[in-house]
Structures are given as structure tokens and as C-alpha cells.
Short mmCIF file of C-alpha atoms and ligand atoms in Angstrom, two decimals:
data_model
loop_
_atom_site.label_atom_id
_atom_site.label_comp_id
_atom_site.label_asym_id
_atom_site.label_seq_id
_atom_site.Cartn_x
_atom_site.Cartn_y
_atom_site.Cartn_z
CA MET A 1 -24.50 6.81 9.22
CA LYS A 2 -21.88 9.23 7.93
CA SER A 3 -19.61 8.79 4.90
CA PHE A 4 -16.77 10.72 3.28
CA VAL A 5 -17.85 11.09 -0.34
CA VAL A 6 -15.87 12.40 -3.31
CA ASN A 7 -18.49 14.02 -5.58
CA GLY A 8 -16.06 15.00 -8.32
CA ILE A 9 -12.61 16.44 -8.85
CA ASN A 10 -11.49 18.33 -5.70
CA ASP A 11 -15.05 18.16 -4.38
CA TYR A 12 -15.53 16.08 -1.23
CA GLN A 13 -17.56 16.21 1.99
CA VAL A 14 -18.85 14.16 4.90
CA VAL A 15 -22.55 13.42 4.39
CA GLU A 16 -25.38 11.53 6.09
CA GLN A 17 -26.40 8.32 4.25
CA ASN A 18 -28.49 5.20 4.83
CA VAL A 19 -26.75 2.05 6.04
CA PRO A 20 -26.52 -0.17 2.91
CA SER A 21 -28.54 -3.41 2.82
CA VAL A 22 -26.66 -6.70 2.67
CA SER A 23 -27.07 -9.09 -0.28
CA ASP A 24 -26.74 -12.88 0.08
CA GLU A 25 -22.99 -13.13 -0.58
CA GLN A 26 -21.99 -10.03 1.39
CA VAL A 27 -21.30 -8.98 4.93
CA LEU A 28 -21.91 -5.57 6.47
CA VAL A 29 -18.81 -4.25 8.20
CA ARG A 30 -19.02 -1.70 10.99
CA VAL A 31 -15.87 0.19 9.97
CA GLU A 32 -13.63 1.15 12.89
CA TYR A 33 -10.54 2.62 11.17
CA ALA A 34 -9.48 3.43 7.62
CA GLY A 35 -6.08 4.58 6.37
CA ILE A 36 -5.64 7.42 3.88
CA CYS A 37 -3.47 6.46 0.92
CA GLY A 38 -1.93 8.32 -2.03
CA SER A 39 -4.42 6.66 -4.33
CA ASP A 40 -7.35 8.21 -2.42
CA LEU A 41 -5.81 11.59 -3.26
CA HIS A 42 -5.47 10.55 -6.90
CA ILE A 43 -9.22 9.91 -6.98
CA ILE A 44 -9.88 13.31 -5.37
CA HIS A 45 -7.67 14.94 -8.01
CA GLY A 46 -9.26 13.07 -10.91
CA GLN A 47 -5.99 11.23 -11.61
CA ASN A 48 -7.33 7.70 -11.22
CA PRO A 49 -8.74 6.46 -14.55
CA PHE A 50 -10.69 3.65 -12.84
CA ALA A 51 -12.70 5.71 -10.35
CA THR A 52 -16.12 7.16 -11.11
CA TYR A 53 -18.01 9.73 -8.97
CA PRO A 54 -19.61 9.98 -6.51
CA ARG A 55 -17.27 7.60 -4.69
CA ILE A 56 -16.69 6.70 -1.04
CA THR A 57 -12.92 6.25 -1.15
CA GLY A 58 -10.77 4.15 1.21
CA HIS A 59 -9.32 0.72 0.46
CA GLU A 60 -7.43 0.23 3.75
CA PHE A 61 -10.08 -0.52 6.37
CA VAL A 62 -10.96 -2.72 9.30
CA GLY A 63 -13.87 -3.21 11.63
CA THR A 64 -16.28 -5.78 13.02
CA ILE A 65 -18.97 -7.78 11.25
CA GLU A 66 -22.37 -6.18 11.84
CA LYS A 67 -24.57 -8.38 9.59
CA ILE A 68 -24.14 -11.45 7.40
CA GLY A 69 -25.77 -12.31 4.04
CA GLU A 70 -27.90 -15.49 3.75
CA ASN A 71 -25.29 -17.54 1.90
CA VAL A 72 -22.31 -16.62 4.06
CA LYS A 73 -21.45 -19.60 6.18
CA ASP A 74 -18.03 -19.23 7.75
CA LEU A 75 -18.20 -15.75 9.32
CA ARG A 76 -19.88 -14.53 12.49
CA VAL A 77 -21.37 -11.24 13.70
CA GLY A 78 -18.95 -9.41 16.00
CA THR A 79 -15.75 -10.86 14.48
CA LYS A 80 -12.88 -8.39 13.99
CA VAL A 81 -11.99 -8.28 10.31
CA VAL A 82 -9.78 -6.67 7.70
CA VAL A 83 -10.94 -6.11 4.12
CA ASN A 84 -8.83 -7.18 1.15
CA PRO A 85 -9.82 -4.61 -1.51
CA VAL A 86 -8.97 -6.82 -4.53
CA ILE A 87 -12.09 -8.25 -6.23
CA SER A 88 -11.32 -10.68 -9.08
CA CYS A 89 -13.44 -12.84 -11.42
CA GLY A 90 -11.80 -16.26 -10.97
CA GLN A 91 -12.33 -17.05 -14.69
CA CYS A 92 -9.82 -15.05 -16.72
CA ARG A 93 -6.28 -16.17 -17.59
CA PRO A 94 -4.52 -14.18 -14.79
CA CYS A 95 -7.00 -15.58 -12.24
CA LYS A 96 -6.48 -19.11 -13.54
CA ILE A 97 -2.69 -18.90 -13.28
CA GLY A 98 -2.89 -17.55 -9.71
CA ARG A 99 -2.44 -13.85 -10.47
CA SER A 100 -5.90 -12.61 -9.50
CA ASN A 101 -4.61 -9.16 -8.47
CA VAL A 102 -4.25 -8.39 -12.20
CA CYS A 103 -7.59 -9.97 -13.14
CA THR A 104 -8.90 -8.64 -16.47
CA GLU A 105 -12.15 -7.73 -14.64
CA LEU A 106 -10.33 -6.36 -11.56
CA GLN A 107 -12.34 -4.20 -9.18
CA VAL A 108 -10.76 -2.45 -6.23
CA ILE A 109 -12.94 -1.61 -3.25
CA GLY A 110 -12.65 2.15 -2.65
CA VAL A 111 -11.73 2.78 -6.29
CA HIS A 112 -14.15 0.97 -8.64
CA THR A 113 -16.71 0.42 -5.85
CA ASP A 114 -17.47 2.30 -2.61
CA GLY A 115 -14.88 1.83 0.11
CA GLY A 116 -14.12 2.29 3.76
CA PHE A 117 -14.36 6.04 4.53
CA THR A 118 -17.75 5.42 6.08
CA GLN A 119 -19.26 4.00 9.26
CA PHE A 120 -20.77 0.88 7.63
CA GLN A 121 -19.90 -0.77 4.32
CA THR A 122 -21.02 -3.95 2.54
CA VAL A 123 -18.19 -6.13 1.24
CA PRO A 124 -18.19 -9.49 -0.64
CA ALA A 125 -17.70 -12.19 2.00
CA SER A 126 -14.73 -13.54 0.01
CA ASN A 127 -12.90 -10.24 0.64
CA ILE A 128 -13.22 -10.49 4.41
CA ILE A 129 -10.42 -11.93 6.53
CA ALA A 130 -10.95 -12.57 10.24
CA LEU A 131 -8.26 -11.24 12.58
CA PRO A 132 -6.68 -13.06 15.52
CA ASP A 133 -7.41 -11.55 18.95
CA THR A 134 -3.74 -10.62 19.37
CA ILE A 135 -4.00 -7.91 16.69
CA ASN A 136 -5.78 -4.66 17.55
CA LEU A 137 -7.88 -2.94 14.91
CA ARG A 138 -5.80 0.24 14.79
CA ASP A 139 -2.66 -1.73 13.84
CA ALA A 140 -4.69 -3.91 11.48
CA THR A 141 -5.44 -0.86 9.32
CA LEU A 142 -1.84 -1.22 8.10
CA ILE A 143 -2.29 -4.79 6.87
CA GLU A 144 -3.21 -3.60 3.36
CA PRO A 145 -0.17 -1.26 3.05
CA TYR A 146 2.10 -4.06 4.34
CA SER A 147 0.54 -6.42 1.79
CA ILE A 148 1.77 -4.08 -0.97
CA ALA A 149 5.34 -4.48 0.35
CA ALA A 150 4.94 -8.23 0.82
CA ASN A 151 3.84 -8.47 -2.81
CA VAL A 152 6.98 -6.63 -3.90
CA PHE A 153 9.19 -9.29 -2.29
CA ASN A 154 7.06 -11.98 -3.87
CA ARG A 155 7.54 -10.41 -7.29
CA LEU A 156 11.28 -9.93 -6.64
CA ASP A 157 11.57 -13.60 -5.70
CA ALA A 158 13.87 -12.43 -2.89
CA SER A 159 16.08 -14.60 -0.71
CA SER A 160 17.79 -13.65 2.53
CA ASP A 161 21.35 -13.36 1.17
CA ASP A 162 20.24 -10.56 -1.16
CA THR A 163 20.39 -6.81 -0.48
CA ILE A 164 17.56 -4.51 -1.53
CA LEU A 165 17.83 -0.92 -2.77
CA ILE A 166 14.64 1.06 -2.18
CA TYR A 167 13.85 4.37 -3.87
CA GLY A 168 11.46 6.52 -1.84
CA ALA A 169 10.90 6.54 1.94
CA GLY A 170 7.18 7.23 1.89
CA VAL A 171 4.82 4.73 3.48
CA ILE A 172 5.41 2.12 0.75
CA GLY A 173 9.21 2.45 1.01
CA LEU A 174 8.98 2.23 4.82
CA THR A 175 6.86 -0.92 4.72
CA ILE A 176 9.35 -2.45 2.26
CA VAL A 177 12.15 -1.69 4.78
CA GLN A 178 10.22 -3.48 7.52
CA ILE A 179 9.44 -6.55 5.46
CA ALA A 180 13.09 -6.68 4.35
CA ASN A 181 13.98 -6.91 8.06
CA VAL A 182 11.43 -9.64 8.68
CA LEU A 183 13.00 -11.59 5.80
CA GLY A 184 16.58 -10.89 6.93
CA ILE A 185 17.41 -8.81 3.84
CA PRO A 186 19.70 -5.76 4.34
CA SER A 187 18.26 -2.55 2.85
CA ILE A 188 19.59 0.67 1.34
CA ILE A 189 17.00 3.44 1.07
CA VAL A 190 17.16 6.66 -0.97
CA ASP A 191 15.08 9.79 -0.35
CA LEU A 192 15.49 13.57 -0.59
CA LEU A 193 14.02 14.24 2.87
CA ASP A 194 16.16 13.60 5.95
CA GLU A 195 13.13 13.21 8.26
CA LYS A 196 11.88 10.33 6.13
CA LEU A 197 15.32 8.72 6.09
CA GLU A 198 15.42 9.09 9.88
CA THR A 199 12.16 7.13 10.16
CA ALA A 200 13.55 4.51 7.76
CA LYS A 201 16.57 4.15 10.08
CA GLN A 202 14.32 3.74 13.13
CA LEU A 203 12.41 1.07 11.24
CA GLY A 204 15.62 -0.81 10.56
CA ALA A 205 17.04 0.39 7.21
CA THR A 206 20.69 -0.68 7.01
CA TYR A 207 21.88 2.32 4.94
CA THR A 208 20.24 5.63 4.02
CA ILE A 209 21.23 7.91 1.14
CA ASN A 210 20.12 11.50 0.53
CA PRO A 211 20.97 12.42 -3.11
CA LYS A 212 20.98 16.11 -2.10
CA ARG A 213 24.18 15.45 -0.16
CA GLU A 214 25.62 12.27 -1.65
CA ASN A 215 25.99 10.74 -5.07
CA THR A 216 23.58 7.79 -5.00
CA GLU A 217 25.46 5.75 -7.61
CA GLN A 218 28.84 6.22 -5.91
CA ARG A 219 27.46 5.41 -2.49
CA VAL A 220 25.58 2.29 -3.62
CA MET A 221 28.66 1.00 -5.44
CA GLU A 222 30.76 1.64 -2.29
CA ILE A 223 28.30 -0.29 -0.12
CA THR A 224 28.08 -3.20 -2.57
CA GLU A 225 31.85 -3.19 -3.34
CA GLY A 226 31.15 -2.38 -6.97
CA HIS A 227 28.73 -5.24 -7.59
CA GLY A 228 25.46 -3.30 -7.69
CA VAL A 229 22.29 -4.46 -5.96
CA PRO A 230 20.48 -7.73 -6.74
CA LEU A 231 17.04 -6.38 -5.72
CA ILE A 232 15.65 -2.91 -6.39
CA ALA A 233 12.19 -1.58 -5.52
CA ASP A 234 11.18 1.73 -7.05
CA ALA A 235 8.70 3.34 -4.68
CA ALA A 236 9.73 6.86 -5.77
CA CYS A 237 8.07 6.28 -9.13
CA ILE A 238 9.95 9.02 -11.01
CA PRO A 239 10.34 7.96 -14.67
CA ALA A 240 13.62 9.90 -15.05
CA LEU A 241 15.27 7.68 -12.42
CA ILE A 242 14.91 4.51 -14.50
CA PRO A 243 18.36 4.70 -16.18
CA GLU A 244 20.08 5.12 -12.77
CA ILE A 245 18.07 2.22 -11.34
CA MET A 246 19.14 -0.04 -14.22
CA ARG A 247 22.80 0.98 -13.80
CA LEU A 248 22.69 0.11 -10.09
CA ALA A 249 21.17 -3.34 -10.59
CA ALA A 250 23.65 -6.20 -10.21
CA PRO A 251 24.00 -8.84 -12.93
CA ALA A 252 21.04 -11.26 -12.78
CA GLY A 253 19.25 -8.70 -10.58
CA THR A 254 15.54 -7.96 -10.41
CA VAL A 255 13.95 -4.52 -10.48
CA CYS A 256 10.39 -4.04 -9.23
CA LEU A 257 8.50 -0.97 -10.43
CA LEU A 258 5.55 0.43 -8.47
CA GLY A 259 4.77 3.70 -10.25
CA PHE A 260 1.57 4.39 -12.15
CA SER A 261 3.06 7.06 -14.41
CA SER A 262 1.93 7.16 -18.02
CA GLU A 263 5.00 9.20 -19.03
CA ASP A 264 7.62 7.48 -21.17
CA SER A 265 10.62 6.22 -19.19
CA PRO A 266 14.07 6.27 -20.82
CA LEU A 267 15.62 2.81 -20.67
CA GLN A 268 19.08 1.83 -21.90
CA GLN A 269 18.65 -1.65 -23.26
CA VAL A 270 22.33 -2.46 -22.83
CA GLU A 271 22.02 -2.31 -19.02
CA VAL A 272 19.17 -4.80 -19.11
CA ILE A 273 20.70 -7.20 -21.64
CA LYS A 274 24.33 -7.27 -20.50
CA LYS A 275 23.22 -8.09 -16.93
CA GLU A 276 20.14 -10.12 -17.90
CA LEU A 277 17.99 -8.07 -15.55
CA THR A 278 14.43 -9.03 -14.72
CA ILE A 279 12.01 -6.11 -14.62
CA VAL A 280 8.72 -6.76 -12.85
CA GLY A 281 5.71 -4.70 -11.84
CA SER A 282 3.82 -5.10 -8.59
CA ARG A 283 0.18 -4.12 -8.20
CA LEU A 284 -1.92 -4.30 -5.04
CA ASN A 285 -1.42 -7.73 -3.46
CA ASN A 286 -1.81 -11.35 -4.50
CA LYS A 287 -3.22 -13.16 -1.43
CA MET A 288 -0.60 -11.64 0.88
CA PHE A 289 -2.95 -10.87 3.79
CA PRO A 290 -2.48 -14.17 5.71
CA LYS A 291 1.31 -13.76 5.63
CA VAL A 292 1.15 -10.14 6.86
CA ILE A 293 -1.38 -11.03 9.58
CA ASP A 294 0.98 -13.75 10.75
CA TRP A 295 3.95 -11.34 10.95
CA MET A 296 1.82 -8.73 12.72
CA ALA A 297 0.50 -11.27 15.23
CA GLN A 298 4.11 -12.22 16.02
CA GLY A 299 4.94 -8.54 16.69
CA LYS A 300 7.41 -8.36 13.79
CA LEU A 301 5.96 -5.15 12.27
CA ASP A 302 6.44 -1.71 13.84
CA THR A 303 3.12 0.01 13.19
CA GLU A 304 3.68 2.81 15.70
CA HIS A 305 6.38 4.56 13.65
CA LEU A 306 4.20 4.39 10.55
CA ILE A 307 1.01 5.92 11.95
CA SER A 308 1.56 9.66 12.33
CA HIS A 309 -1.98 11.07 12.60
CA GLU A 310 -5.49 10.08 13.62
CA PHE A 311 -8.61 12.00 12.58
CA THR A 312 -12.33 11.53 13.22
CA LEU A 313 -14.69 11.01 10.27
CA ASP A 314 -15.99 14.58 10.70
CA THR A 315 -12.45 15.96 10.42
CA ALA A 316 -11.46 13.73 7.48
CA PRO A 317 -11.50 16.73 5.07
CA GLU A 318 -8.87 18.36 7.34
CA ALA A 319 -6.75 15.23 7.02
CA ILE A 320 -6.88 15.53 3.23
CA GLU A 321 -5.92 19.22 3.45
CA LEU A 322 -2.99 18.44 5.75
CA ILE A 323 -1.65 15.79 3.36
CA GLU A 324 -2.04 18.23 0.44
CA THR A 325 -0.27 21.12 2.15
CA ASP A 326 2.32 19.33 4.32
CA PRO A 327 2.91 15.87 2.81
CA GLN A 328 6.33 15.46 4.44
CA LYS A 329 4.72 15.71 7.91
CA VAL A 330 2.35 12.80 7.33
CA ARG A 331 3.21 9.15 7.22
CA LYS A 332 0.02 7.10 7.59
CA ALA A 333 -3.03 9.10 8.67
CA LEU A 334 -5.96 7.10 10.02
CA ILE A 335 -9.62 8.01 10.21
CA LYS A 336 -11.54 6.69 13.23
CA MET A 337 -15.11 6.16 12.13
CA HIS A 338 -17.11 6.06 15.40
ZN1 LIG B 401 -3.21 2.13 -0.23
ZN1 LIG B 402 -10.11 -12.71 -13.37
#
């Protein structure tokens, strides 16, 4: 079989490998599609502190079950499946209080362990979720990205009479727009690139703002009649934007941060205290796959406007180069493995 392997910083290639053998608690997945994500690029660039090399990257992948370990009872060969990349211990405090996505022993498939940029991969059976026949595998590759957005709404504790302000119209921002629609929550999205805002509009964003042409604060206050926004998701992840985000939050509002920056962020305490804001982080997903699969099966998620490119496994390095040189052209790029 062939795999896309990152050997070290900026050093990656497609190589021939043996199909891995399956242990008792695992299944072997014949990978059909995998999505390329910003965090795969972070591993390539040596910016992910959790990844070691060599590593087969890819945490967004789907396929069919090829083989089953001895102790796996409830799965069958040939079933279409999606892989939840979050591996947790079940014993630590976060796991015990139902927050296993921030397990103290957290392992992410494609980051801490080998992932889906390969033709066959072994996965713990507990990370495998069977797909209904109504969902095709190409669309299913987006279940993991949608689960990130679903987790944001979970962390925001959103209800349908709220409005959400989203910073950043990359794939995460665009999936947040779509889930806002599913939940009946109007959205305002901010980005510097008009093409991305155009896609956000097509996907159902209620308002778009380009700070190159408009004053974000003025425009948001106009839209909300001076109240500010009860829900804010920061998918732009620029530390310098934090003060503006806090100013735009409405009293009793909730702000969800998604960035992984280790830079200090300036924060004016007065904005947080006078409005009693709640600031939350969102990481990966906490058992959001069933919900997303349900929405997808009902045709509520527009995958077609999110997928912009498809590559073969042999041309995966070209996909990486395209994303590096022309990031604004790429939304979600998929790799087809066979
Ligand atoms: Zn991802
Ligand atoms: Zn744990």
C-alpha cells in the first residue's frame, strides 16, 4: 500500500509500506478519502508540539472496514465508516466528567499516532462510527470538520434566538455558518477576503463584513442595534483581535476561542467583568459525530461548496504545495486513496 509520510520538518513523500496488522481491539480501515486540514500543515512545518516524526498525517478520513480484531463484536467487514480521531483514557477527571476531548492522556489520530493519508490504517474499534447508506463517503470526509463547528455551539451553549459573530471564513468559519443555519441562529461573518465572504453568503451567512472596506465594530453595532453579539466564535485566531472581540460581545455573552497561538493576547478585564462574559475554548469534538451524521443524512449540510479540490494519493504533495502557495484558492481539499 502507499502512504503519505512526513519524515521531518518540510520533508514529506508518498512511499510504499506494508499493510499494518490488526490487534484484538482494532479494525483495519480501507481508507477511501481523507481531508487536508490546517493542522496537517502545522505538523509538516514543525509547529505542532504533539506530533513526532515520521508521521502519516490526516485526521479527517473515511472508508470501509477491511478486517476486524478478535474482540470487536459490533462491526462488520465492508461497512462504510468514519473515524473519530479523538482517543481518550476514560479514567482521568476530564473523561469522568464527560469532557474526553480534553483527556489528560489525549491522543489524536493523525497527530500523536499515524492517520488517514494512506490506503489502509488500523484504528481502535471505539473510534469507528458506521455510516448510514444515505451518506456517501466523499461527503462523509467533512464529518470531522463539521464536528469542530458542532462542538463550538455546544461550548457556546447557544439557543436559536441568539445571533453569532464569526471571525474568519476559512473552512472552520464556513462550517460554523452552516451549523448556525441548522440551529436557526443568524450569523455575521468577518474576513479580509471577498471570495471567502462570497462562499459564506452562499452557505447562508446572514451578514458579511470585510474590515478592509468597513469598520467591523460600527457595522456589528448597527446590525445589533447597539447591543453587541451574544455569541462570538473566533476562527481567525489572531491574538490582537481579542480586545475588539470582547468589545463586541453583548452583556452576558459567550466568546469561544479556537486559536492555538502561544502569543500573549491583550485582554481588557473591564469588558469581561462589566458584561459578565463567559470565555470558553473549544478543542476537537466531544462526541459530536452522531449529531453531525444525523444532520448530514437529512441533507442539512452543504458539502459541495466546501470541497474545492480533489487529489489522488500520488499527487498529495502537489495538494500541500497548492495550499502553501495559494491558500485563498483552497477550501477543503480531499485526497482519494485508491
Ligand atoms: Zn481538521
Ligand atoms: Zn482521560
